[in-house]
């Protein structure tokens, strides 16, 4: 019980820091939207940011994940530091080559990302790309440092360093958006990457890490081999963004930015809650896999899956029903026009329904990695994202525009979940739980439908009252609708869960302040 309470306390603290980081990320997006809206300048910035961000999320995320089991297995601290130094130095060498190529031929790289984008957008993107590309190395180094800190169970320190990524962009935008334009955001990305790596290096120094110019270690080849499938698996969400930007470049100006805003809003709970939860559980899951504790892994798998379904299916319905209000409240200021808001909200309303499936995929992949079954889920996910998502995007774009691209993302997220569920059956004893998961889906669907209907009814009633009895500015009305709809919907949802005897309610109550068993 004490270890569980300690985990929940740690999860709460790290989740709080991640929430703060994501809030800073949305403040960054709000400031970007305020100064530049969903415009050609924003499209250019997003195209230029695609490669550094892709490398950070995919390669960096893979290294953060892959390094943990191998560092956990090392008894001698110096062995851990030797592996880490070899990784950092090998990455430095590799990214030096990438940096030279990127700085010499920036337009070539940007044109590959969105060949249908206007020439002026591509030219501006190439200029911004030259500024941001060096950030890739610092993001890679920082990702390795995050894995090292997590292996030592210093989750808080890595989470705090993550704040600097968004904070730097915010400060640079506030100081330089007017005098230097969109380039201020690019310089902010570079400054944030440097601070992200530096802050973690300082913390590692305090626990004994010392940098050494070492280029090889027997363990690094194993880490890189394991990192390849993890990188490909972690590429799922970034590849969604990459494919969508490829097709959005042929739509009206600002479409890349509008779709990006919708994706960011949808991914907020994915990164804050599910990502934090999965990262905190991963060292324990890896230890269970090493010890052959497959029944305990299956129990963790099912409990996490149930909590994700119970919380994220209703949240997806809420995001879809109140997409316009969410966009208006967070982004509807300055240069962000009414047309920008309509396009972003429309995309978010469709993207929201993929949230539960993307979350389950992110959580389930940790179990495959712990069992060193890396290639099967990766190949399945890549087939879904690159082939099916690409085909659906190509087919739906002419008729539905951005909404077609959003539908492709949500539908393929569902298909990926079905595929991964089938694959994990051969590794963990889960067959007896399939029926309970189906029952749970029904238990969630009925209260979610009722809660959504009540929320929309209250929103419509409030809209009529604010137009007849009193007037509110658009952001104020959006906040009122979100609050009233959210509170009423949550009340109906909890009543429904209680009537249907959802067992997780009792577990949650057990850990609430002031409650006792």
XYZ file of C-alpha atoms in Angstrom:
517
model
C 0.000 0.000 0.000
C 2.804 2.406 0.871
C 4.600 1.728 -2.421
C 1.355 2.335 -4.311
C 0.783 5.600 -2.485
C 4.383 6.615 -3.196
C 3.849 5.855 -6.880
C 0.631 7.883 -6.951
C 2.377 10.768 -5.203
C 5.268 10.614 -7.670
C 2.860 10.314 -10.588
C 0.928 13.322 -9.326
C 4.061 15.456 -8.986
C 5.476 14.554 -12.397
C 2.038 14.884 -13.984
C 1.744 18.346 -12.439
C 5.058 19.419 -13.963
C 4.040 17.918 -17.301
C 0.725 19.740 -17.129
C 2.632 22.948 -16.501
C 4.928 22.168 -19.442
C 1.956 21.503 -21.704
C 0.278 24.675 -20.475
C 3.430 26.536 -21.417
C 3.220 24.780 -24.768
C -0.283 26.111 -25.269
C 0.780 29.550 -24.122
C 3.461 29.294 -26.803
C 0.827 28.338 -29.379
C -1.479 31.113 -28.173
C 1.289 33.677 -28.574
C 2.207 32.258 -31.984
C -1.455 32.440 -33.026
C -1.802 35.949 -31.580
C 1.105 37.346 -33.596
C 0.841 35.266 -36.772
C -2.522 33.420 -36.789
C -2.915 30.449 -39.146
C -0.900 32.167 -41.862
C 1.833 31.458 -44.394
C 4.447 32.520 -41.817
C 3.135 29.944 -39.336
C 3.068 27.304 -42.070
C 6.729 28.076 -42.834
C 7.725 27.819 -39.174
C 5.943 24.483 -38.770
C 7.585 23.062 -41.883
C 11.018 24.167 -40.652
C 10.340 22.778 -37.176
C 9.195 19.405 -38.515
C 12.612 17.750 -38.862
C 14.192 18.893 -35.535
C 10.975 18.060 -33.695
C 10.629 14.725 -35.485
C 14.179 13.761 -34.528
C 13.554 14.768 -30.914
C 10.258 12.904 -30.589
C 11.287 9.819 -32.551
C 15.044 9.311 -32.122
C 15.268 11.101 -28.795
C 12.184 9.380 -27.421
C 13.534 6.006 -28.511
C 16.876 6.590 -26.809
C 15.138 7.738 -23.624
C 13.139 4.507 -23.609
C 15.846 2.094 -24.805
C 18.546 3.258 -22.433
C 16.527 2.615 -19.266
C 16.568 -1.230 -19.193
C 20.313 -1.337 -19.887
C 21.229 1.251 -17.296
C 18.952 -0.385 -14.733
C 20.822 -3.636 -15.314
C 24.248 -2.112 -14.571
C 25.365 -2.444 -10.962
C 28.490 -0.305 -11.341
C 27.764 3.432 -11.791
C 30.846 3.912 -13.996
C 29.479 1.348 -16.456
C 26.357 3.483 -16.824
C 28.360 6.637 -17.466
C 30.589 4.913 -20.040
C 27.561 3.827 -22.062
C 26.050 7.290 -21.858
C 29.248 9.036 -22.958
C 29.622 6.734 -25.949
C 26.024 7.430 -26.976
C 26.415 11.199 -26.680
C 29.644 11.247 -28.687
C 28.315 8.986 -31.441
C 25.256 11.213 -31.778
C 27.457 14.302 -31.893
C 29.365 12.826 -34.813
C 26.227 11.747 -36.676
C 24.382 15.024 -36.226
C 27.398 17.021 -37.319
C 27.016 15.417 -40.755
C 23.278 16.121 -40.750
C 23.893 19.711 -39.694
C 26.317 20.337 -42.557
C 23.910 18.908 -45.154
C 20.958 20.787 -43.713
C 22.746 24.108 -43.627
C 24.014 23.718 -47.203
C 20.741 22.564 -48.820
C 17.871 23.720 -46.570
C 15.366 24.293 -49.382
C 15.768 20.710 -50.569
C 14.819 19.326 -47.151
C 11.832 21.662 -46.750
C 10.545 20.955 -50.259
C 10.478 17.234 -49.512
C 8.117 17.866 -46.596
C 5.418 19.695 -48.552
C 6.086 19.915 -52.289
C 2.686 21.527 -52.990
C 3.244 24.459 -50.608
C 3.704 27.940 -52.162
C 7.262 28.867 -53.159
C 7.367 31.809 -50.730
C 6.385 29.536 -47.834
C 9.097 27.035 -48.760
C 11.748 29.773 -49.013
C 10.853 31.184 -45.595
C 10.790 27.672 -44.167
C 14.320 27.045 -45.474
C 15.590 30.179 -43.727
C 14.011 29.155 -40.418
C 15.275 25.600 -40.838
C 18.871 26.824 -40.907
C 18.305 28.544 -37.558
C 16.636 25.593 -35.832
C 18.599 22.623 -37.143
C 21.432 22.845 -34.534
C 18.765 22.375 -31.863
C 18.476 18.741 -32.953
C 21.787 17.765 -31.330
C 20.951 19.370 -27.991
C 17.522 17.734 -28.051
C 19.163 14.337 -28.667
C 21.667 14.826 -25.855
C 18.894 16.001 -23.552
C 16.851 12.905 -24.399
C 19.723 10.632 -23.382
C 20.100 12.615 -20.170
C 16.368 12.146 -19.511
C 16.756 8.379 -19.831
C 19.730 8.431 -17.470
C 17.791 10.430 -14.879
C 14.745 8.177 -15.213
C 16.941 5.092 -14.773
C 18.052 6.606 -11.467
C 14.366 7.344 -10.706
C 14.995 11.091 -10.802
C 11.797 11.722 -12.747
C 11.205 15.172 -11.285
C 14.499 16.617 -12.505
C 13.930 15.570 -16.115
C 10.362 16.872 -16.010
C 11.475 20.292 -14.777
C 14.104 20.570 -17.537
C 11.376 19.904 -20.093
C 9.746 23.197 -19.081
C 12.601 25.146 -20.644
C 11.736 23.998 -24.185
C 8.491 25.939 -24.303
C 9.522 28.715 -21.942
C 12.373 29.796 -24.220
C 10.098 30.048 -27.274
C 7.594 32.105 -25.267
C 10.240 34.565 -24.113
C 11.765 34.919 -27.571
C 8.346 35.472 -29.160
C 7.377 38.126 -26.633
C 10.688 39.917 -27.084
C 11.200 39.505 -30.820
C 7.952 38.774 -32.679
C 7.468 42.429 -33.630
C 11.047 43.383 -34.581
C 12.250 40.147 -36.247
C 9.014 38.324 -37.087
C 8.591 34.560 -37.108
C 12.378 34.057 -36.803
C 11.999 34.862 -33.089
C 10.235 31.531 -32.620
C 13.052 29.716 -34.430
C 15.710 31.268 -32.197
C 13.559 30.344 -29.192
C 13.555 26.693 -30.257
C 17.359 26.697 -30.395
C 17.702 28.403 -27.001
C 15.198 26.010 -25.429
C 17.058 22.964 -26.727
C 20.352 24.207 -25.283
C 18.783 24.845 -21.874
C 16.991 21.456 -21.950
C 20.299 19.616 -22.286
C 22.268 21.887 -19.957
C 19.859 21.715 -17.009
C 19.836 17.924 -17.067
C 23.610 17.731 -17.461
C 23.955 19.769 -14.265
C 21.687 17.357 -12.388
C 23.591 14.348 -13.720
C 26.869 15.891 -12.603
C 25.486 16.073 -9.081
C 24.772 12.329 -9.007
C 28.203 11.369 -10.362
C 28.139 11.681 -14.149
C 31.306 13.008 -15.815
C 31.638 13.634 -19.528
C 34.450 11.741 -21.259
C 35.473 11.728 -24.927
C 34.671 8.066 -25.479
C 33.390 6.926 -28.881
C 32.659 3.237 -28.324
C 31.278 0.835 -25.745
C 30.080 -2.774 -26.147
C 26.642 -1.863 -24.805
C 25.881 1.005 -27.168
C 25.391 -1.160 -30.243
C 22.716 -3.090 -28.358
C 21.022 0.145 -27.321
C 20.992 1.430 -30.894
C 19.610 -1.878 -32.182
C 16.803 -1.766 -29.649
C 16.273 1.936 -30.367
C 15.519 1.363 -34.051
C 12.159 -0.396 -33.585
C 11.296 1.843 -30.637
C 12.078 4.895 -32.773
C 9.848 3.575 -35.519
C 7.130 2.837 -32.976
C 7.506 6.286 -31.437
C 7.246 7.788 -34.887
C 3.519 7.069 -35.066
C 2.197 10.454 -33.913
C 5.007 12.486 -35.566
C 4.399 10.561 -38.795
C 0.725 11.449 -38.577
C 1.778 15.105 -38.443
C 4.296 14.652 -41.263
C 1.796 12.923 -43.585
C -0.877 15.497 -42.769
C 1.477 18.408 -43.504
C 2.427 16.785 -46.784
C -1.221 16.768 -47.899
C -2.231 20.013 -46.149
C 0.366 21.945 -48.160
C -1.935 21.722 -51.177
C -4.886 23.237 -49.273
C -5.491 26.992 -48.729
C -2.871 29.108 -46.928
C -2.747 28.444 -43.194
C -4.095 24.895 -43.440
C -0.873 23.392 -42.061
C -1.107 25.699 -39.047
C -4.832 25.049 -38.471
C -4.325 21.277 -38.529
C -1.320 21.613 -36.236
C -3.352 23.566 -33.671
C -6.045 20.886 -33.773
C -3.505 18.092 -33.270
C -1.897 19.892 -30.340
C -5.229 20.352 -28.593
C -6.121 16.698 -29.107
C -2.732 15.509 -27.853
C -2.770 17.484 -24.592
C -4.212 14.658 -22.432
C -2.209 12.134 -24.435
C 1.132 13.661 -23.496
C 0.244 14.941 -20.029
C -1.537 11.940 -18.540
C -0.896 8.836 -20.634
C 2.698 9.697 -21.526
C 3.569 10.491 -17.911
C 1.837 7.358 -16.637
C 3.565 5.112 -19.190
C 7.019 6.582 -18.513
C 6.672 6.140 -14.753
C 5.471 2.552 -15.120
C 8.078 1.535 -17.686
C 11.014 0.777 -15.321
C 8.750 -1.459 -13.217
C 7.311 -3.169 -16.300
C 10.852 -3.808 -17.568
C 11.820 -5.372 -14.225
C 8.735 -7.624 -14.295
C 9.636 -8.736 -17.822
C 13.198 -9.559 -16.770
C 11.860 -11.609 -13.858
C 9.248 -13.439 -15.923
C 6.372 -11.911 -13.952
C 3.944 -12.078 -16.871
C 0.789 -12.332 -14.765
C 1.708 -9.139 -12.965
C 2.430 -7.455 -16.297
C -0.982 -8.559 -17.570
C -2.638 -7.102 -14.479
C -0.864 -3.769 -15.025
C -1.821 -3.872 -18.699
C -5.529 -4.406 -17.999
C -5.763 -1.878 -15.172
C -4.077 0.795 -17.271
C -6.253 -0.025 -20.276
C -9.451 0.201 -18.234
C -8.494 3.558 -16.736
C -7.629 4.928 -20.179
C -10.993 3.865 -21.606
C -12.958 5.175 -18.625
C -11.343 8.597 -18.734
C -10.454 9.253 -22.368
C -13.594 8.133 -24.204
C -15.730 10.734 -22.348
C -12.969 13.296 -22.772
C -12.921 12.657 -26.526
C -16.665 13.284 -26.673
C -16.234 16.511 -24.695
C -13.420 17.758 -26.948
C -15.484 17.040 -30.038
C -18.686 18.617 -28.711
C -16.954 21.769 -27.454
C -14.228 22.114 -30.093
C -15.336 25.615 -31.115
C -15.343 26.864 -27.527
C -11.935 25.343 -26.770
C -10.350 26.924 -29.834
C -12.016 30.276 -29.152
C -10.885 30.336 -25.531
C -7.280 29.286 -26.172
C -6.438 30.756 -29.557
C -9.071 33.290 -30.603
C -7.047 36.484 -30.195
C -4.946 38.891 -32.246
C -4.109 37.727 -35.763
C -6.039 34.466 -35.292
C -9.116 35.170 -37.405
C -12.648 33.766 -37.257
C -11.842 31.696 -40.332
C -8.773 30.256 -38.594
C -10.946 29.327 -35.601
C -13.539 27.565 -37.757
C -10.927 25.473 -39.581
C -9.088 24.542 -36.385
C -12.255 23.639 -34.457
C -13.586 21.576 -37.341
C -10.373 19.545 -37.470
C -10.291 19.146 -33.664
C -13.877 17.849 -33.557
C -12.856 14.954 -35.814
C -9.378 14.389 -34.358
C -10.776 14.097 -30.825
C -12.364 10.722 -31.529
C -8.955 9.201 -32.153
C -7.650 10.245 -28.721
C -8.508 7.026 -26.796
C -6.939 4.833 -29.461
C -3.727 6.861 -29.728
C -3.459 6.731 -25.931
C -3.892 2.965 -25.775
C -1.312 2.499 -28.517
C 1.210 4.633 -26.622
C 0.615 2.702 -23.388
C 0.616 -0.776 -24.934
C 3.881 -0.275 -26.811
C 5.759 -0.096 -23.483
C 4.813 -3.732 -22.832
C 6.124 -4.876 -26.206
C 9.402 -3.030 -25.565
C 9.779 -4.566 -22.100
C 9.315 -8.033 -23.594
C 11.833 -7.156 -26.344
C 9.136 -7.819 -28.935
C 9.850 -4.633 -30.837
C 9.434 -5.301 -34.532
C 5.917 -6.734 -34.748
C 4.091 -3.730 -33.242
C 6.351 -1.316 -35.091
C 5.702 -2.831 -38.502
C 1.983 -2.935 -37.755
C 1.930 0.722 -36.716
C 3.993 1.865 -39.684
C 1.735 0.001 -42.085
C -1.274 1.737 -40.567
C 0.231 5.232 -40.449
C 2.152 5.360 -43.716
C -0.001 3.181 -45.942
C -3.566 3.372 -44.649
C -3.346 6.927 -43.335
C -1.653 8.099 -46.511
C -4.246 6.401 -48.714
C -7.168 7.697 -46.654
C -5.726 11.218 -46.636
C -5.262 11.135 -50.403
C -8.790 9.787 -50.903
C -10.607 12.098 -48.455
C -8.752 15.387 -49.041
C -10.477 16.397 -52.311
C -13.973 16.102 -50.820
C -13.431 16.995 -47.156
C -10.213 19.035 -46.980
C -8.747 19.270 -43.467
C -11.612 17.235 -42.018
C -10.681 14.406 -44.352
C -7.098 14.451 -43.079
C -8.388 14.471 -39.491
C -10.713 11.540 -40.171
C -7.808 9.557 -41.607
C -5.828 10.086 -38.387
C -8.700 8.977 -36.133
C -9.740 5.934 -38.173
C -6.200 4.602 -38.483
C -5.664 5.118 -34.738
C -8.570 2.726 -34.127
C -7.216 0.192 -36.619
C -3.794 0.338 -34.978
C -5.329 -0.404 -31.559
C -7.165 -3.453 -32.902
C -3.942 -4.721 -34.480
C -1.831 -4.228 -31.336
C -4.447 -5.918 -29.138
C -4.258 -8.981 -31.351
C -0.455 -9.041 -31.275
C -0.088 -8.741 -27.488
C -2.245 -11.852 -26.938
C 0.705 -14.106 -27.760
C 2.891 -12.475 -25.095
C 0.635 -11.916 -22.076
C -2.254 -13.948 -20.572
C -5.019 -11.559 -21.648
C -7.599 -13.719 -23.436
C -9.808 -14.023 -20.368
C -9.994 -10.211 -20.152
C -11.327 -9.588 -23.674
C -14.949 -9.994 -22.580
C -14.519 -7.627 -19.624
C -13.045 -4.961 -21.915
C -16.040 -5.246 -24.264
C -18.408 -4.919 -21.304
C -16.451 -1.896 -20.124
C -16.834 -0.243 -23.528
C -20.607 -0.564 -23.178
C -20.438 0.752 -19.610
C -18.569 3.791 -20.895
C -20.574 4.371 -24.081
C -23.975 4.717 -22.404
C -23.018 7.317 -19.746
C -20.814 9.158 -22.258
C -23.707 9.487 -24.692
C -26.015 10.754 -21.964
C -23.394 13.170 -20.620
C -22.695 14.561 -24.091
C -26.397 15.081 -24.800
C -26.920 16.918 -21.498
C -23.811 19.063 -22.057
C -24.879 20.072 -25.556
C -28.379 20.858 -24.318
C -27.019 23.137 -21.607
C -24.685 24.792 -24.116
C -27.592 25.527 -26.452
C -29.702 26.888 -23.589
C -26.877 29.143 -22.396
C -26.265 30.398 -25.930
C -29.904 31.449 -26.145
C -29.803 33.144 -22.740
C -26.580 35.061 -23.402
C -28.054 36.354 -26.625
C -31.388 37.378 -25.060
C -30.709 38.439 -21.462
C -27.073 39.527 -21.480
C -24.023 39.694 -23.725
C -20.560 38.249 -23.265
C -17.459 38.584 -25.456
C -16.656 35.439 -27.413
C -13.912 34.144 -25.053
C -16.142 34.744 -22.018
C -19.069 32.903 -23.585
C -16.742 30.045 -24.545
C -15.506 29.723 -20.944
C -19.078 29.731 -19.618
C -20.169 27.030 -22.059
C -17.105 24.894 -21.330
C -17.535 25.115 -17.572
C -21.281 24.526 -17.473
C -21.160 21.754 -20.054
C -18.169 20.116 -18.414
C -19.589 20.130 -14.873
C -23.014 18.879 -15.925
C -21.513 16.231 -18.199
C -19.123 15.011 -15.499
C -21.962 14.705 -12.997
C -24.054 12.639 -15.420
C -21.016 10.508 -16.295
C -20.181 9.683 -12.666
C -23.812 8.865 -11.889
C -23.859 6.540 -14.878
C -20.629 4.838 -13.808
C -22.023 4.345 -10.316
C -25.300 2.895 -11.569
C -23.412 0.523 -13.860
C -21.092 -0.501 -10.982
C -17.795 0.494 -12.551
C -15.263 -0.837 -10.038
C -12.607 1.820 -10.701
C -14.761 4.422 -8.933
C -14.168 2.684 -5.611
C -10.424 2.520 -6.269
C -10.283 6.245 -7.037
C -12.289 7.134 -3.928
C -9.865 5.138 -1.796
C -7.067 7.609 -2.558
C -9.046 10.831 -2.386
C -8.242 13.131 0.572
C -10.628 12.659 3.464
C -11.849 9.216 2.408
C -11.170 5.986 4.265
C -11.591 2.349 3.531
